[in-house]
Structures are given as structure tokens and as C-alpha cells.
């Protein structure tokens, strides 16, 4: 779409190699253009890059819709360009319809429900670290596979498939669109996994077990049981949300802590600092860098002429570095408080999995720091996600450390 009066125009593409090489610098340059700018890439889209604009748009669902429409192509509405993916509930539904769906997710993602999962999370983290602890060397990115296996197990999917779920969902967002890895995920792995997931949904409908899919198949909206297709739409979103984001957070954090050993020491010596530190790492790394909306009516937003159907990127990562909102935003202050970061989004679609994400990140970081706290990362051999437009992180983190004992026999699930 040509600019047609849309201004200011920025030379910006969050899917480009240039952006992936330095997302923080790229967003900083964009904020210098202005808080709202128009990019002509991907059919044209607005980018909101300061805290105030992101905050206001995320809270205005009437103007900035999350619904799946034909504007901007076919596929998942909350990314630019849209990616081929099954309709996701509730992230692609606007209020008021949205509320009845989110109500279904709230009880299973609330703090009390996540507390009940702590044992499972601890078991998997212990198991993954036990697997490498006697060797004294590993790829830390493999240890960070924990969020995927936890999500697969929690949902009630076949744990034997966890790696395939993890790599397919990772590739869709973190591989370069059109690359062999991306194509494999979109055309082979995701369709295969959809079949596997639907088999489990049908099986739980026939005979419920003690898992999230069994809960979902029994839920009702508007006085009727939800269909298998609707259950699939929720399960696939929970997978997409659970698999990549926490891994992105923890991978960035472990590398940064190796590069900042004074902070690593403080966290080892004073475990009570970890909760606030995680909030700061969420702000600083913004695992989900930005998500999209579609303008539902012509509007003037911060002096910019937006038209019905325009696509808009809400750059959570950039809002999190806005100096108007955060003192010294490019510094990590593990005791920063208050810390009203946007890493989990803002408004009605704010992350349903935030408590689970935090719990998994906390257990992973705690065990890594306490069981292999002298780890040395081979910085030369680090491999970043090839595409950092949606999730940032490291997919290979070779590390060495002083070997230690396995623990698993002491940690029953
Ligand atoms: C560090 C970890 C995580 C980060 C940074 C993150 C980030 C986000 C963000 C930014 C949104 C807002 C979407 C929007 O406004 O369009 C969101 C929504 C969502 N997330 Fe997360 N997420 C994380 C972990 C998880 C986990 C572990 C799960 C599930 C197991 C999950 C499930 C969801 C769901 C279901 C939504 C949609 C909520 C709705 O539409 O009402 N997330 N997440």
C-alpha cells in the first residue's frame, strides 16, 4: 500500500536482516523519527514505538482490532506479515465476544493453578540439568527446552512429541520466512502436529483425563459445549505462547548474566532478588518484540492519519526502552521498581500465560545459577535466532561449567 498521505515515513522493517542484527538500535532509530511512523514494507504498516502510543492503542480495542480480517492478507492477525496458522482463540477475537473465551483460560492460568504446576516445572528443570550436569559441558539452549515440554505435558499432549512441537513453533516465528526451516515447519511439521493434537482432543472428548485438553472439551460458551475445532484454536495458541517466549527470555538472560558476572554473583548470593530481576529481564529483552492490530475505523492517532484496514505494529520492545517511562532504559537494574513493562502486552489480551512463564523462568534460572553457576559461555560459538522480529534469543549457547551431582531421585514428580 502506498503511503497516500500517511506520515512520517520510516525506513523500517522488523523482518529484515538489518533489524535482526540490532533490534534495540533499530527501534531507537525509529523513535528518533517519531512515536508513530509508517513503513512501506509488507504492504505498508504503522509502527508505534513509544510507551504512550503502545499503551493507548493496546487499550483501545475498538479502534485497534485483534480480529482476523482480510486486511493485510491471510493468516494470524497479530503478526506482520500474517503467517499461515490456524485461527487462534482468544487472541484473534475482540471484546465483547472475547470475554467469554478468556474466561475459560483464566482459571487454568491463574496464580493458584500455576502453583499446582510448580512440582512439574521443578521436575523437568531438574531432569534437563541432570542430563548434562556430570559432563561439565552442554548447549544451554537444550536445557531451555523445558518450557516446551512443560506446556506439552500440561496440555495433555503426547510428551514424546515435545521436540517436534518445540521446533515447529520456534521455526515459524524465529526462522527466516521462506527459509528451508520455515517451509518445513509450515508445510510438514505443523500439519502433522495438528493431526496429532486433534487426535488427543477427540480421545479426551471420549474419555477425559486430568489435563488441560480434558478441561477444555468440557467447557461451555453461550450454553453449549465448545467444539473440537474451538478447542484446537485454544490449544494451538497455548502452544504458540508457551513454547517460544520463555525460552527466548531465559536464553537472553543466561548469556547476559555470563557477560555481567557481578549481577550473576548477586543473584547467586541473594536468591530473593530473582523475582524483580525477572521483571527487569522481561522489560530489557522483551521476548515478544511486537504484535499487530488492524485499524477498524479511520482515525487520527497522535496526529497521524490512520485508515480503516491499516495494519499496526505495537512494538512492546521499543516501549520498554522509552526514556520517558523508564530511567536509563538501556541499563539493567535488577531491583527496578515500579517496573510497568509491556513484555506481556497491555489491555484485555495481556498474556494469559504470564504466571506460568514467570514460574518456568524462575525455576530454570534458579537451578542454572545454583547448580552450574560458574558456567562459561563460548561467545564466539553463540547462534542467534535467524529472525529476531517477533522473538529474540539464542538457539545455540555452548557452555562449560564445573560438573555436579544428579538430583532426580530426590525430586519425585
Ligand atoms: C516470558 C514469557 C511470555 C511472554 C513474554 C509472553 C508475551 C505475550 C504477549 C505480549 C501477549 C499479548 C498479545 C496481544 O496483545 O496481542 C501474550 C498473550 C498471550 N499469551 Fe503470552 N507470553 C509469555 C508466556 C506465555 C505462556 C507460557 C503461555 C501459555 C502457556 C502464554 C499464552 C498466551 C495467551 C493464551 C495469550 C493470549 C491472551 C488473550 O488473547 O487474551 N504466554 N503473551
Coordinates of N, CA and C and ligand atoms in Angstrom, one line a residue, residues 58 66 78 88-93 98 101-102 105-106 109 114 147 151 154-155 234 237-250 278 282 286-293 314 316 341-358 360-361 391, ligand 1:
X58 N -3.1 -0.3 22.7 CA -3.4 -1.7 23.2 C -4.6 -1.7 24.1
X66 N -7.9 -6.8 17.1 CA -7.1 -8.0 17.0 C -7.8 -9.1 16.1
X78 N -2.2 -11.2 14.4 CA -1.3 -10.4 15.3 C 0.1 -10.4 14.9
X88 N -6.6 -18.5 16.0 CA -6.3 -18.7 17.5 C -7.4 -18.0 18.4
X89 N -7.8 -18.7 19.3 CA -8.8 -18.2 20.3 C -8.1 -18.1 21.7
X90 N -8.2 -17.0 22.4 CA -9.0 -15.8 22.2 C -8.2 -14.6 21.5
X91 N -6.9 -14.8 21.2 CA -6.1 -13.7 20.8 C -6.6 -13.0 19.5
X92 N -7.4 -13.7 18.7 CA -7.9 -13.1 17.5 C -9.4 -12.7 17.6
X93 N -9.8 -12.5 18.7 CA -11.2 -12.1 18.9 C -11.3 -10.8 19.8
X98 N -14.8 -11.7 22.9 CA -13.6 -12.1 23.5 C -13.7 -12.6 24.9
X101 N -14.5 -16.2 26.0 CA -13.4 -17.1 25.7 C -12.2 -17.0 26.7
X102 N -11.9 -15.7 27.1 CA -10.8 -15.5 28.0 C -11.2 -16.1 29.4
X105 N -9.9 -19.5 29.9 CA -8.5 -19.6 30.2 C -8.1 -19.2 31.6
X106 N -8.8 -18.2 32.1 CA -8.4 -17.6 33.4 C -8.2 -18.6 34.5
X109 N -4.9 -20.6 34.3 CA -3.6 -19.9 34.2 C -3.4 -18.9 35.4
X114 N -1.2 -22.2 38.7 CA 0.2 -22.4 38.4 C 1.0 -22.9 39.5
X147 N 10.4 -25.1 28.9 CA 9.1 -24.6 28.7 C 8.2 -25.4 27.7
X151 N 4.7 -27.3 28.7 CA 3.5 -26.9 28.0 C 2.8 -28.1 27.4
X154 N 1.5 -30.3 30.3 CA 0.3 -29.6 30.9 C -0.9 -29.7 30.1
X155 N -0.8 -29.5 28.8 CA -2.0 -29.6 27.9 C -2.5 -31.0 27.8
X234 N -7.7 -23.0 20.8 CA -7.1 -22.5 22.1 C -5.8 -23.3 22.4
X237 N -2.9 -22.0 20.4 CA -2.5 -20.7 20.9 C -1.6 -20.9 22.2
X238 N -2.1 -21.8 23.0 CA -1.3 -22.1 24.3 C 0.0 -22.6 24.0
X239 N 0.1 -23.5 22.9 CA 1.4 -24.0 22.5 C 2.3 -22.9 21.9
X240 N 1.7 -22.1 21.1 CA 2.5 -21.0 20.4 C 3.0 -20.0 21.5
X241 N 2.1 -19.8 22.5 CA 2.5 -18.9 23.6 C 3.5 -19.5 24.6
X242 N 3.3 -20.8 24.8 CA 4.2 -21.4 25.8 C 5.5 -21.9 25.4
X243 N 5.7 -22.1 24.1 CA 6.9 -22.8 23.6 C 8.0 -21.8 23.5
X244 N 7.8 -20.7 22.8 CA 9.0 -19.9 22.4 C 9.3 -18.7 23.4
X245 N 8.3 -18.2 24.0 CA 8.6 -16.9 24.7 C 9.5 -17.1 25.9
X246 N 9.2 -18.1 26.8 CA 10.0 -18.2 28.0 C 11.4 -18.6 27.6
X247 N 11.5 -19.5 26.6 CA 12.9 -19.9 26.1 C 13.7 -18.6 25.6
X248 N 13.0 -17.7 25.0 CA 13.6 -16.5 24.5 C 14.1 -15.7 25.7
X249 N 13.3 -15.6 26.7 CA 13.7 -14.8 27.9 C 14.9 -15.4 28.6
X250 N 14.8 -16.7 28.8 CA 15.9 -17.4 29.6 C 17.2 -17.4 28.7
X278 N 13.7 -10.9 37.2 CA 12.9 -11.5 36.1 C 12.1 -10.4 35.4
X282 N 12.5 -9.2 31.6 CA 11.3 -9.2 30.7 C 11.3 -7.8 30.0
X286 N 12.3 -8.1 26.3 CA 11.0 -8.2 25.6 C 10.9 -9.4 24.7
X287 N 10.8 -10.6 25.2 CA 10.8 -11.8 24.4 C 9.9 -11.7 23.2
X288 N 8.7 -11.2 23.4 CA 7.8 -10.9 22.2 C 7.9 -9.5 21.9
X289 N 8.6 -9.2 20.8 CA 9.1 -7.9 20.5 C 7.9 -6.9 20.1
X290 N 7.0 -7.4 19.4 CA 5.9 -6.6 18.9 C 4.8 -7.4 18.3
X291 N 3.5 -7.0 18.5 CA 2.4 -7.7 17.9 C 1.5 -6.7 17.2
X292 N 0.6 -7.2 16.3 CA -0.1 -6.3 15.4 C -1.6 -6.2 15.8
X293 N -2.1 -5.1 15.2 CA -3.6 -4.9 15.3 C -4.0 -4.4 13.9
X314 N 2.5 -2.9 17.3 CA 2.7 -2.4 18.7 C 4.0 -2.9 19.2
X316 N 6.2 -3.7 21.6 CA 6.4 -3.8 23.1 C 7.9 -3.5 23.4
X341 N 6.5 -2.7 32.7 CA 6.9 -3.1 31.4 C 5.7 -3.6 30.5
X342 N 5.9 -3.7 29.2 CA 4.9 -4.1 28.3 C 5.2 -5.5 27.8
X343 N 6.1 -6.2 28.4 CA 6.5 -7.5 27.8 C 5.4 -8.5 27.7
X344 N 4.4 -8.4 28.6 CA 3.3 -9.4 28.5 C 2.1 -8.7 27.8
X345 N 2.3 -7.6 27.1 CA 1.2 -6.9 26.5 C 0.5 -6.0 27.5
X346 N -0.5 -5.3 27.0 CA -1.3 -4.4 27.8 C -2.8 -4.6 27.4
X347 N -3.7 -4.4 28.3 CA -5.1 -4.4 27.9 C -5.7 -5.8 28.0
X348 N -6.8 -6.0 27.3 CA -7.6 -7.2 27.6 C -6.8 -8.5 27.1
X349 N -6.0 -8.3 26.1 CA -5.2 -9.5 25.6 C -3.9 -9.8 26.4
X350 N -3.7 -9.0 27.5 CA -2.5 -9.2 28.2 C -2.3 -10.7 28.5
X351 N -1.0 -11.1 28.4 CA -0.7 -12.5 28.4 C -1.4 -13.4 29.4
X352 N -2.1 -14.4 28.9 CA -2.8 -15.4 29.9 C -1.7 -16.2 30.6
X353 N -0.6 -16.4 29.9 CA 0.4 -17.4 30.5 C 1.5 -16.7 31.3
X354 N 1.3 -15.4 31.7 CA 2.4 -14.7 32.4 C 2.8 -15.4 33.7
X355 N 1.9 -16.0 34.5 CA 2.3 -16.6 35.7 C 3.1 -17.9 35.4
X356 N 2.7 -18.6 34.4 CA 3.4 -19.9 34.0 C 4.8 -19.5 33.5
X357 N 4.8 -18.5 32.6 CA 6.1 -18.0 32.1 C 7.1 -17.6 33.1
X358 N 6.6 -16.9 34.1 CA 7.5 -16.4 35.2 C 7.9 -17.6 36.0
X360 N 8.3 -20.8 35.1 CA 9.3 -21.6 34.4 C 10.6 -20.8 34.4
X361 N 10.6 -19.5 34.1 CA 11.8 -18.8 34.0 C 12.6 -18.8 35.4
X391 N 10.4 -12.9 18.1 CA 11.1 -13.3 19.4 C 12.6 -13.1 19.2
Ligands
LIG1 C1 8.1 -14.9 29.0 C2 7.0 -15.4 28.6 C3 5.9 -14.8 27.8 C4 5.8 -13.6 27.1 C5 6.9 -12.5 27.0 C6 4.5 -13.5 26.5 C7 4.0 -12.4 25.8 C8 2.7 -12.2 25.4 C9 2.2 -11.0 24.9 C10 3.0 -9.8 24.6 C11 0.8 -11.2 24.7 C12 -0.1 -10.2 24.2 C13 -0.8 -10.5 22.9 C14 -1.6 -9.3 22.3 O1 -1.7 -8.3 23.0 O2 -1.9 -9.4 21.2 C15 0.5 -12.6 25.1 C16 -0.7 -13.1 25.1 C17 -0.9 -14.5 25.3 N1 0.0 -15.4 25.9 FE1 1.9 -15.0 26.4 N2 3.8 -14.7 26.8 C18 4.6 -15.5 27.6 C19 4.3 -16.7 28.1 C20 3.2 -17.4 27.8 C21 2.9 -18.8 28.2 C22 3.8 -19.6 29.0 C23 1.7 -19.0 27.7 C24 0.8 -20.3 27.8 C25 1.2 -21.4 28.2 C26 1.2 -17.9 27.0 C27 -0.1 -17.8 26.5 C28 -0.6 -16.6 26.0 C29 -2.0 -16.5 25.5 C30 -3.0 -17.6 25.5 C31 -2.2 -15.2 25.1 C32 -3.4 -14.5 24.5 C33 -4.3 -13.9 25.6 C34 -5.5 -13.2 25.0 O3 -5.7 -13.0 23.9 O4 -6.4 -12.9 25.9 N3 2.1 -16.9 27.1 N4 1.7 -13.2 25.6

